[in-house]
mmCIF file of C-alpha atoms in Angstrom:
data_model
loop_
_atom_site.group_PDB
_atom_site.id
_atom_site.type_symbol
_atom_site.label_atom_id
_atom_site.label_comp_id
_atom_site.label_asym_id
_atom_site.label_seq_id
_atom_site.Cartn_x
_atom_site.Cartn_y
_atom_site.Cartn_z
ATOM 1 C CA MET V 91 48.703 9.682 19.947
ATOM 2 C CA TYR V 92 45.387 7.973 20.770
ATOM 3 C CA TYR V 93 43.692 11.350 20.973
ATOM 4 C CA ALA V 94 44.952 12.235 17.513
ATOM 5 C CA ILE V 95 43.650 8.948 16.114
ATOM 6 C CA PHE V 96 40.259 9.573 17.750
ATOM 7 C CA LEU V 97 40.067 12.998 16.128
ATOM 8 C CA LEU V 98 40.651 11.368 12.758
ATOM 9 C CA ILE V 99 38.055 8.622 13.289
ATOM 10 C CA PHE V 100 35.337 10.671 15.034
ATOM 11 C CA PRO V 101 34.089 12.449 11.863
ATOM 12 C CA ILE V 102 33.793 9.064 10.161
ATOM 13 C CA ILE V 103 31.706 7.778 13.075
ATOM 14 C CA LEU V 104 29.435 10.809 12.811
ATOM 15 C CA VAL V 105 28.966 10.340 9.075
ATOM 16 C CA ALA V 106 28.285 6.606 9.502
ATOM 17 C CA GLY V 107 25.703 7.384 12.160
ATOM 18 C CA THR V 108 23.702 9.677 9.918
ATOM 19 C CA VAL V 109 23.147 7.383 6.946
ATOM 20 C CA PRO V 110 19.453 7.750 6.020
ATOM 21 C CA ARG V 111 17.338 4.663 6.467
ATOM 22 C CA PRO V 112 16.722 3.017 3.057
ATOM 23 C CA ILE V 113 13.426 3.300 1.203
ATOM 24 C CA VAL V 114 11.539 0.659 -0.777
ATOM 25 C CA VAL V 115 8.964 1.837 -3.338
ATOM 26 C CA TRP V 116 6.252 -0.350 -4.864
ATOM 27 C CA HIS V 117 4.702 1.173 -7.993
ATOM 28 C CA GLY V 118 1.043 1.106 -8.956
ATOM 29 C CA MET V 119 -1.109 -0.456 -11.656
ATOM 30 C CA GLY V 120 -0.025 0.311 -15.200
ATOM 31 C CA ASP V 121 3.469 1.362 -14.161
ATOM 32 C CA SER V 122 6.825 -0.392 -13.934
ATOM 33 C CA TYR V 123 9.715 -0.260 -11.503
ATOM 34 C CA ALA V 124 11.947 1.769 -13.820
ATOM 35 C CA SER V 125 9.484 3.815 -15.861
ATOM 36 C CA PRO V 126 10.466 7.452 -16.477
ATOM 37 C CA GLY V 127 8.089 8.552 -13.727
ATOM 38 C CA MET V 128 9.488 6.112 -11.184
ATOM 39 C CA VAL V 129 13.074 6.984 -12.075
ATOM 40 C CA GLU V 130 12.287 10.668 -11.628
ATOM 41 C CA PHE V 131 10.609 10.019 -8.286
ATOM 42 C CA VAL V 132 13.611 8.089 -6.979
ATOM 43 C CA GLN V 133 15.911 10.907 -8.073
ATOM 44 C CA GLU V 134 13.721 13.435 -6.265
ATOM 45 C CA VAL V 135 13.770 11.339 -3.088
ATOM 46 C CA LYS V 136 17.561 11.271 -3.270
ATOM 47 C CA ARG V 137 17.535 15.045 -3.595
ATOM 48 C CA VAL V 138 15.457 15.302 -0.431
ATOM 49 C CA HIS V 139 17.609 12.738 1.415
ATOM 50 C CA PRO V 140 21.173 12.862 0.016
ATOM 51 C CA GLY V 141 22.973 9.544 0.273
ATOM 52 C CA ILE V 142 19.815 7.465 0.733
ATOM 53 C CA PHE V 143 19.456 4.000 -0.803
ATOM 54 C CA VAL V 144 16.183 3.515 -2.701
ATOM 55 C CA HIS V 145 14.971 0.221 -4.126
ATOM 56 C CA SER V 146 12.083 0.098 -6.590
ATOM 57 C CA VAL V 147 10.238 -3.226 -6.364
ATOM 58 C CA PHE V 148 10.009 -5.270 -9.535
ATOM 59 C CA LEU V 149 8.150 -8.438 -10.457
ATOM 60 C CA HIS V 150 10.132 -8.844 -13.651
ATOM 61 C CA GLU V 151 13.307 -7.086 -14.772
ATOM 62 C CA ASP V 152 11.849 -6.582 -18.234
ATOM 63 C CA LEU V 153 9.855 -3.318 -18.032
ATOM 64 C CA ASP V 154 6.967 -4.495 -20.210
ATOM 65 C CA LYS V 155 6.596 -7.738 -18.255
ATOM 66 C CA ASP V 156 6.834 -5.857 -14.977
ATOM 67 C CA ARG V 157 3.988 -3.591 -16.085
ATOM 68 C CA GLN V 158 1.999 -6.629 -17.226
ATOM 69 C CA ALA V 159 2.461 -8.193 -13.769
ATOM 70 C CA GLY V 160 0.489 -5.284 -12.341
ATOM 71 C CA PHE V 161 -2.568 -6.683 -14.159
ATOM 72 C CA TYR V 162 -1.930 -10.409 -14.452
ATOM 73 C CA GLY V 163 -0.597 -12.724 -11.767
ATOM 74 C CA ASN V 164 -1.229 -14.216 -8.349
ATOM 75 C CA VAL V 165 -0.779 -11.453 -5.759
ATOM 76 C CA ASN V 166 0.094 -13.832 -2.915
ATOM 77 C CA GLN V 167 2.884 -15.332 -5.009
ATOM 78 C CA GLN V 168 4.046 -11.882 -6.077
ATOM 79 C CA ILE V 169 4.385 -10.791 -2.442
ATOM 80 C CA GLU V 170 6.473 -13.852 -1.633
ATOM 81 C CA PHE V 171 8.676 -13.097 -4.643
ATOM 82 C CA VAL V 172 9.182 -9.520 -3.472
ATOM 83 C CA ALA V 173 9.966 -10.686 0.060
ATOM 84 C CA SER V 174 12.780 -12.868 -1.306
ATOM 85 C CA GLN V 175 13.957 -9.950 -3.427
ATOM 86 C CA LEU V 176 14.163 -7.590 -0.438
ATOM 87 C CA ALA V 177 15.843 -10.175 1.788
ATOM 88 C CA ALA V 178 18.657 -10.502 -0.760
ATOM 89 C CA ILE V 179 19.561 -6.773 -0.721
ATOM 90 C CA PRO V 180 22.297 -6.097 1.873
ATOM 91 C CA GLU V 181 21.415 -2.405 2.197
ATOM 92 C CA LEU V 182 18.004 -3.384 3.587
ATOM 93 C CA ASN V 183 19.235 -5.740 6.288
ATOM 94 C CA ASP V 184 18.544 -3.284 9.123
ATOM 95 C CA GLY V 185 15.094 -2.394 7.813
ATOM 96 C CA PHE V 186 13.624 0.288 5.607
ATOM 97 C CA ASP V 187 10.761 2.734 5.134
ATOM 98 C CA GLY V 188 8.147 1.759 2.562
ATOM 99 C CA ILE V 189 6.290 3.872 0.008
ATOM 100 C CA GLY V 190 3.369 2.333 -1.827
ATOM 101 C CA PHE V 191 1.707 3.878 -4.849
ATOM 102 C CA SER V 192 -1.932 2.843 -5.431
ATOM 103 C CA GLN V 193 -2.155 -0.970 -5.351
ATOM 104 C CA GLY V 194 1.491 -1.123 -4.318
ATOM 105 C CA SER V 195 0.287 0.247 -0.972
ATOM 106 C CA GLN V 196 -1.778 -2.771 0.039
ATOM 107 C CA PHE V 197 0.877 -5.082 -1.344
ATOM 108 C CA LEU V 198 3.530 -3.512 0.892
ATOM 109 C CA ARG V 199 1.123 -3.649 3.830
ATOM 110 C CA SER V 200 0.599 -7.347 3.229
ATOM 111 C CA TYR V 201 4.381 -7.793 3.231
ATOM 112 C CA VAL V 202 4.482 -6.159 6.675
ATOM 113 C CA GLU V 203 1.682 -8.335 8.031
ATOM 114 C CA ARG V 204 2.868 -11.646 6.626
ATOM 115 C CA LEU V 205 6.658 -11.449 6.484
ATOM 116 C CA ASN V 206 8.287 -8.156 7.542
ATOM 117 C CA SER V 207 11.848 -9.415 7.290
ATOM 118 C CA PRO V 208 13.679 -7.149 6.719
ATOM 119 C CA LYS V 209 11.507 -4.937 8.890
ATOM 120 C CA VAL V 210 9.501 -1.914 7.725
ATOM 121 C CA HIS V 211 9.716 1.101 10.063
ATOM 122 C CA ASN V 212 7.382 3.672 8.472
ATOM 123 C CA LEU V 213 4.920 2.891 5.683
ATOM 124 C CA LEU V 214 3.487 5.598 3.414
ATOM 125 C CA SER V 215 0.428 4.666 1.354
ATOM 126 C CA PHE V 216 -0.516 6.961 -1.540
ATOM 127 C CA GLY V 217 -4.024 6.179 -2.824
ATOM 128 C CA GLY V 218 -4.066 2.562 -1.665
ATOM 129 C CA GLN V 219 -7.123 0.314 -1.891
ATOM 130 C CA HIS V 220 -6.945 -1.060 1.638
ATOM 131 C CA MET V 221 -10.624 -2.000 1.854
ATOM 132 C CA GLY V 222 -10.667 -3.004 -1.767
ATOM 133 C CA VAL V 223 -12.640 -1.500 -4.635
ATOM 134 C CA SER V 224 -16.298 -1.902 -5.563
ATOM 135 C CA ASP V 225 -15.650 -1.019 -9.211
ATOM 136 C CA ILE V 226 -12.745 -1.718 -11.531
ATOM 137 C CA ALA V 227 -10.618 1.275 -12.479
ATOM 138 C CA VAL V 228 -11.316 2.833 -15.872
ATOM 139 C CA CYS V 229 -8.390 2.490 -18.278
ATOM 140 C CA ARG V 230 -6.725 5.096 -20.435
ATOM 141 C CA PRO V 231 -8.202 5.107 -23.984
ATOM 142 C CA PHE V 232 -5.347 3.271 -25.709
ATOM 143 C CA ASP V 233 -4.204 1.047 -22.852
ATOM 144 C CA LEU V 234 -5.197 -2.291 -24.387
ATOM 145 C CA LEU V 235 -3.534 -4.332 -21.641
ATOM 146 C CA CYS V 236 -5.568 -2.567 -18.967
ATOM 147 C CA GLN V 237 -8.788 -2.799 -20.975
ATOM 148 C CA ALA V 238 -8.413 -6.546 -21.473
ATOM 149 C CA ALA V 239 -7.751 -7.084 -17.756
ATOM 150 C CA ARG V 240 -10.716 -4.893 -16.818
ATOM 151 C CA ARG V 241 -13.135 -6.789 -19.076
ATOM 152 C CA ALA V 242 -11.955 -10.167 -17.785
ATOM 153 C CA THR V 243 -12.212 -9.037 -14.169
ATOM 154 C CA LYS V 244 -15.739 -7.661 -14.474
ATOM 155 C CA GLN V 245 -17.014 -10.794 -16.218
ATOM 156 C CA ALA V 246 -16.145 -13.269 -13.462
ATOM 157 C CA VAL V 247 -14.394 -11.487 -10.614
ATOM 158 C CA TYR V 248 -14.747 -14.281 -8.049
ATOM 159 C CA SER V 249 -14.062 -17.229 -10.342
ATOM 160 C CA THR V 250 -11.101 -19.448 -9.489
ATOM 161 C CA TRP V 251 -9.294 -18.379 -12.642
ATOM 162 C CA ALA V 252 -9.764 -14.652 -11.978
ATOM 163 C CA GLN V 253 -8.642 -14.996 -8.382
ATOM 164 C CA ASN V 254 -5.436 -16.703 -9.466
ATOM 165 C CA ASN V 255 -4.647 -14.598 -12.512
ATOM 166 C CA LEU V 256 -6.192 -11.108 -12.392
ATOM 167 C CA VAL V 257 -4.588 -8.726 -9.926
ATOM 168 C CA GLN V 258 -7.496 -6.287 -9.595
ATOM 169 C CA ALA V 259 -9.936 -9.153 -8.982
ATOM 170 C CA GLN V 260 -7.923 -10.045 -5.898
ATOM 171 C CA TYR V 261 -8.862 -6.817 -4.129
ATOM 172 C CA PHE V 262 -12.389 -6.437 -5.533
ATOM 173 C CA ARG V 263 -14.794 -6.211 -2.580
ATOM 174 C CA ASP V 264 -18.450 -6.380 -3.588
ATOM 175 C CA PRO V 265 -20.496 -4.789 -0.769
ATOM 176 C CA ALA V 266 -23.630 -6.580 -1.988
ATOM 177 C CA ASN V 267 -21.937 -9.985 -2.050
ATOM 178 C CA LEU V 268 -19.661 -10.074 0.986
ATOM 179 C CA ASP V 269 -20.082 -13.785 1.731
ATOM 180 C CA THR V 270 -18.831 -14.726 -1.723
ATOM 181 C CA TYR V 271 -16.064 -12.152 -1.451
ATOM 182 C CA ILE V 272 -14.796 -13.622 1.809
ATOM 183 C CA SER V 273 -14.993 -17.228 0.655
ATOM 184 C CA ALA V 274 -13.685 -16.776 -2.900
ATOM 185 C CA ASN V 275 -11.265 -13.854 -2.806
ATOM 186 C CA LEU V 276 -7.755 -15.180 -2.228
ATOM 187 C CA PHE V 277 -5.973 -11.999 -1.154
ATOM 188 C CA LEU V 278 -7.794 -9.067 0.461
ATOM 189 C CA PRO V 279 -9.954 -10.936 3.015
ATOM 190 C CA SER V 280 -6.772 -12.635 4.180
ATOM 191 C CA ILE V 281 -4.681 -9.512 4.787
ATOM 192 C CA ASN V 282 -7.695 -7.767 6.354
ATOM 193 C CA ASN V 283 -8.429 -10.791 8.589
ATOM 194 C CA GLU V 284 -12.093 -10.676 7.536
ATOM 195 C CA ASP V 285 -12.656 -14.423 7.711
ATOM 196 C CA SER V 286 -13.571 -15.043 11.362
ATOM 197 C CA LEU V 287 -12.588 -18.716 11.038
ATOM 198 C CA ASN V 288 -9.107 -18.039 9.712
ATOM 199 C CA ARG V 289 -7.770 -14.949 11.472
ATOM 200 C CA ASN V 290 -4.009 -14.709 11.855
ATOM 201 C CA GLU V 291 -3.010 -12.906 15.059
ATOM 202 C CA SER V 292 0.511 -12.316 13.778
ATOM 203 C CA TYR V 293 -0.880 -9.912 11.156
ATOM 204 C CA ALA V 294 -2.048 -7.503 13.855
ATOM 205 C CA LYS V 295 1.199 -7.853 15.775
ATOM 206 C CA ASN V 296 3.312 -7.168 12.694
ATOM 207 C CA LEU V 297 1.338 -4.163 11.482
ATOM 208 C CA ALA V 298 1.276 -2.665 14.978
ATOM 209 C CA SER V 299 5.084 -2.962 15.036
ATOM 210 C CA LEU V 300 5.327 -0.116 12.496
ATOM 211 C CA ASN V 301 6.535 3.182 13.854
ATOM 212 C CA THR V 302 3.977 4.987 11.682
ATOM 213 C CA LEU V 303 1.428 4.076 9.020
ATOM 214 C CA VAL V 304 0.598 7.108 6.870
ATOM 215 C CA LEU V 305 -2.583 6.725 4.794
ATOM 216 C CA ILE V 306 -2.929 9.364 2.073
ATOM 217 C CA MET V 307 -6.187 9.783 0.149
ATOM 218 C CA PHE V 308 -6.556 11.772 -3.089
ATOM 219 C CA THR V 309 -9.441 14.183 -2.554
ATOM 220 C CA GLU V 310 -10.870 13.900 -6.092
ATOM 221 C CA ASP V 311 -10.016 10.238 -6.659
ATOM 222 C CA LYS V 312 -12.320 8.598 -9.201
ATOM 223 C CA THR V 313 -10.081 5.609 -9.900
ATOM 224 C CA VAL V 314 -10.301 4.096 -6.426
ATOM 225 C CA VAL V 315 -13.989 3.383 -5.782
ATOM 226 C CA PRO V 316 -14.688 4.365 -3.122
ATOM 227 C CA LYS V 317 -11.812 6.786 -2.623
ATOM 228 C CA GLU V 318 -12.178 6.353 1.163
ATOM 229 C CA SER V 319 -10.698 2.875 0.761
ATOM 230 C CA SER V 320 -7.364 4.678 1.046
ATOM 231 C CA TRP V 321 -8.359 5.333 4.694
ATOM 232 C CA PHE V 322 -9.900 1.868 5.211
ATOM 233 C CA GLY V 323 -13.382 3.142 4.382
ATOM 234 C CA SER V 324 -15.791 0.911 2.468
ATOM 235 C CA GLU V 325 -19.177 1.005 0.821
ATOM 236 C CA MET V 326 -22.103 -0.394 2.764
ATOM 237 C CA VAL V 327 -24.991 -2.304 1.253
ATOM 238 C CA ASP V 328 -28.194 -0.250 1.186
ATOM 239 C CA ASP V 329 -30.291 -2.380 3.550
ATOM 240 C CA ALA V 330 -27.633 -2.190 6.248
ATOM 241 C CA ALA V 331 -27.130 1.522 5.659
ATOM 242 C CA ASP V 332 -30.811 2.181 6.347
ATOM 243 C CA SER V 333 -30.269 1.322 10.001
ATOM 244 C CA LEU V 334 -27.501 3.893 10.465
ATOM 245 C CA SER V 335 -27.916 7.609 11.033
ATOM 246 C CA GLU V 336 -26.400 10.073 8.628
ATOM 247 C CA GLN V 337 -23.979 11.097 11.375
ATOM 248 C CA THR V 338 -22.242 7.722 11.283
ATOM 249 C CA VAL V 339 -21.501 7.560 7.568
ATOM 250 C CA LEU V 340 -20.074 9.767 4.868
ATOM 251 C CA GLY V 341 -22.049 10.762 1.775
ATOM 252 C CA PRO V 342 -25.682 11.657 1.073
ATOM 253 C CA ALA V 343 -28.402 9.243 2.142
ATOM 254 C CA SER V 344 -29.682 9.042 -1.430
ATOM 255 C CA SER V 345 -26.453 7.619 -2.859
ATOM 256 C CA ARG V 346 -23.757 5.414 -1.397
ATOM 257 C CA TYR V 347 -22.895 5.046 2.243
ATOM 258 C CA ILE V 348 -19.304 4.905 3.379
ATOM 259 C CA VAL V 349 -18.346 3.158 6.590
ATOM 260 C CA PRO V 350 -15.296 5.083 7.841
ATOM 261 C CA LEU V 351 -12.249 3.518 9.459
ATOM 262 C CA HIS V 352 -13.302 3.988 13.072
ATOM 263 C CA LEU V 353 -16.655 2.255 12.493
ATOM 264 C CA GLN V 354 -15.163 -0.753 10.733
ATOM 265 C CA PRO V 355 -15.264 -4.027 12.690
ATOM 266 C CA LEU V 356 -11.708 -4.466 11.411
ATOM 267 C CA TYR V 357 -10.747 -1.403 13.494
ATOM 268 C CA ILE V 358 -13.099 -1.798 16.464
ATOM 269 C CA GLU V 359 -12.023 -5.404 17.106
ATOM 270 C CA ASP V 360 -8.463 -4.649 15.932
ATOM 271 C CA TRP V 361 -8.187 -7.521 13.489
ATOM 272 C CA ILE V 362 -4.967 -6.230 11.901
ATOM 273 C CA GLY V 363 -3.464 -3.849 14.488
ATOM 274 C CA LEU V 364 -4.838 -0.520 13.221
ATOM 275 C CA LYS V 365 -6.460 0.363 16.540
ATOM 276 C CA ALA V 366 -3.269 -0.408 18.447
ATOM 277 C CA LEU V 367 -1.320 1.787 16.039
ATOM 278 C CA ASP V 368 -3.884 4.579 16.328
ATOM 279 C CA GLU V 369 -4.005 4.545 20.118
ATOM 280 C CA ARG V 370 -0.272 5.110 20.392
ATOM 281 C CA GLY V 371 -0.225 7.812 17.718
ATOM 282 C CA GLY V 372 1.193 5.673 14.947
ATOM 283 C CA LEU V 373 -1.667 6.061 12.445
ATOM 284 C CA VAL V 374 -1.855 9.175 10.267
ATOM 285 C CA LEU V 375 -4.714 10.025 7.876
ATOM 286 C CA ASP V 376 -3.931 12.773 5.378
ATOM 287 C CA THR V 377 -4.748 13.905 1.849
ATOM 288 C CA CYS V 378 -3.294 15.030 -1.437
ATOM 289 C CA GLU V 379 -5.435 17.412 -3.460
ATOM 290 C CA GLY V 380 -6.465 16.103 -6.874
ATOM 291 C CA GLU V 381 -7.332 12.918 -8.716
ATOM 292 C CA HIS V 382 -5.755 9.514 -8.288
ATOM 293 C CA MET V 383 -1.944 9.652 -8.226
ATOM 294 C CA GLN V 384 -1.847 13.287 -9.375
ATOM 295 C CA ILE V 385 0.861 13.559 -6.821
ATOM 296 C CA GLY V 386 2.507 16.832 -7.881
ATOM 297 C CA ASP V 387 4.626 18.134 -5.016
ATOM 298 C CA CYS V 388 2.338 16.599 -2.389
ATOM 299 C CA TRP V 389 4.686 13.669 -1.799
ATOM 300 C CA GLU V 390 7.639 15.773 -0.643
ATOM 301 C CA GLU V 391 6.293 16.851 2.733
ATOM 302 C CA PHE V 392 5.384 13.258 3.611
ATOM 303 C CA VAL V 393 8.740 11.889 2.464
ATOM 304 C CA ARG V 394 10.641 14.549 4.419
ATOM 305 C CA GLN V 395 8.679 13.904 7.589
ATOM 306 C CA TRP V 396 8.321 10.118 7.591
ATOM 307 C CA THR V 397 11.449 8.841 5.827
ATOM 308 C CA GLY V 398 15.157 9.485 5.951
ATOM 309 C CA SER V 399 15.779 8.944 9.661
ATOM 310 C CA SER V 400 19.297 7.836 10.563
ATOM 311 C CA THR V 401 20.005 4.127 10.781
#
């Protein structure tokens, strides 16, 4: 009798044991959590991983206001709001894999460093601006919301108002004005632990707790400046670049110099856990061919490999 009952229950146990780990997606600038493109992406992920639960992060349930929040708002407050949102979803209680699109990438990373409850296992970053941007993204011709935010950001990027209200200002990193950036910017220097007087050791511990961090750069990216920010590369000021050989930086000596990940103090001194991740094989640098977020079919290989494990 007991054997017969076991035979009935055993298939259920097998099925329960193969439920794919949930995924959380954070969209990029100019998009919303339930835009046609995001809805299609979620459907495609469910095709790749049948039965998976996917949550698309929102800052407002109204689609227009959610899109607006990608330009206007306090990023630190937005991350806290999202953390509360994720904590209230029962399907995420045992953790999830994260997928960030463009600026959603550094926002999800900051969630891992600061909160990480529920826990992120693998984090995929598509075209993130992890070392910030040294120019504000150009807007589409008729995107008036983007154009207004861009003008306001460029006029006074490190003003108190901009740092509390303009999203792109909060990850603008001026290589010729790093002292002001570190003292005035309210978001990026914090999550990158760049302020030597205010480093948070828990950030490195939390990020290093990821199974894998996958950093994906778009090879022809002209929206993220420099594009190598997706791999934690950053522009160097000219006078400092003069002291480095061409072998240590990327790009011609006559233009801009890029300090790559492995030469960043952030990596060398392991301010946020990247070196620890890398040394145990948990850091992946890869590319998608094309311009910013021209994702095509490039996403599928990454999603198959780094998401969908059984919970």
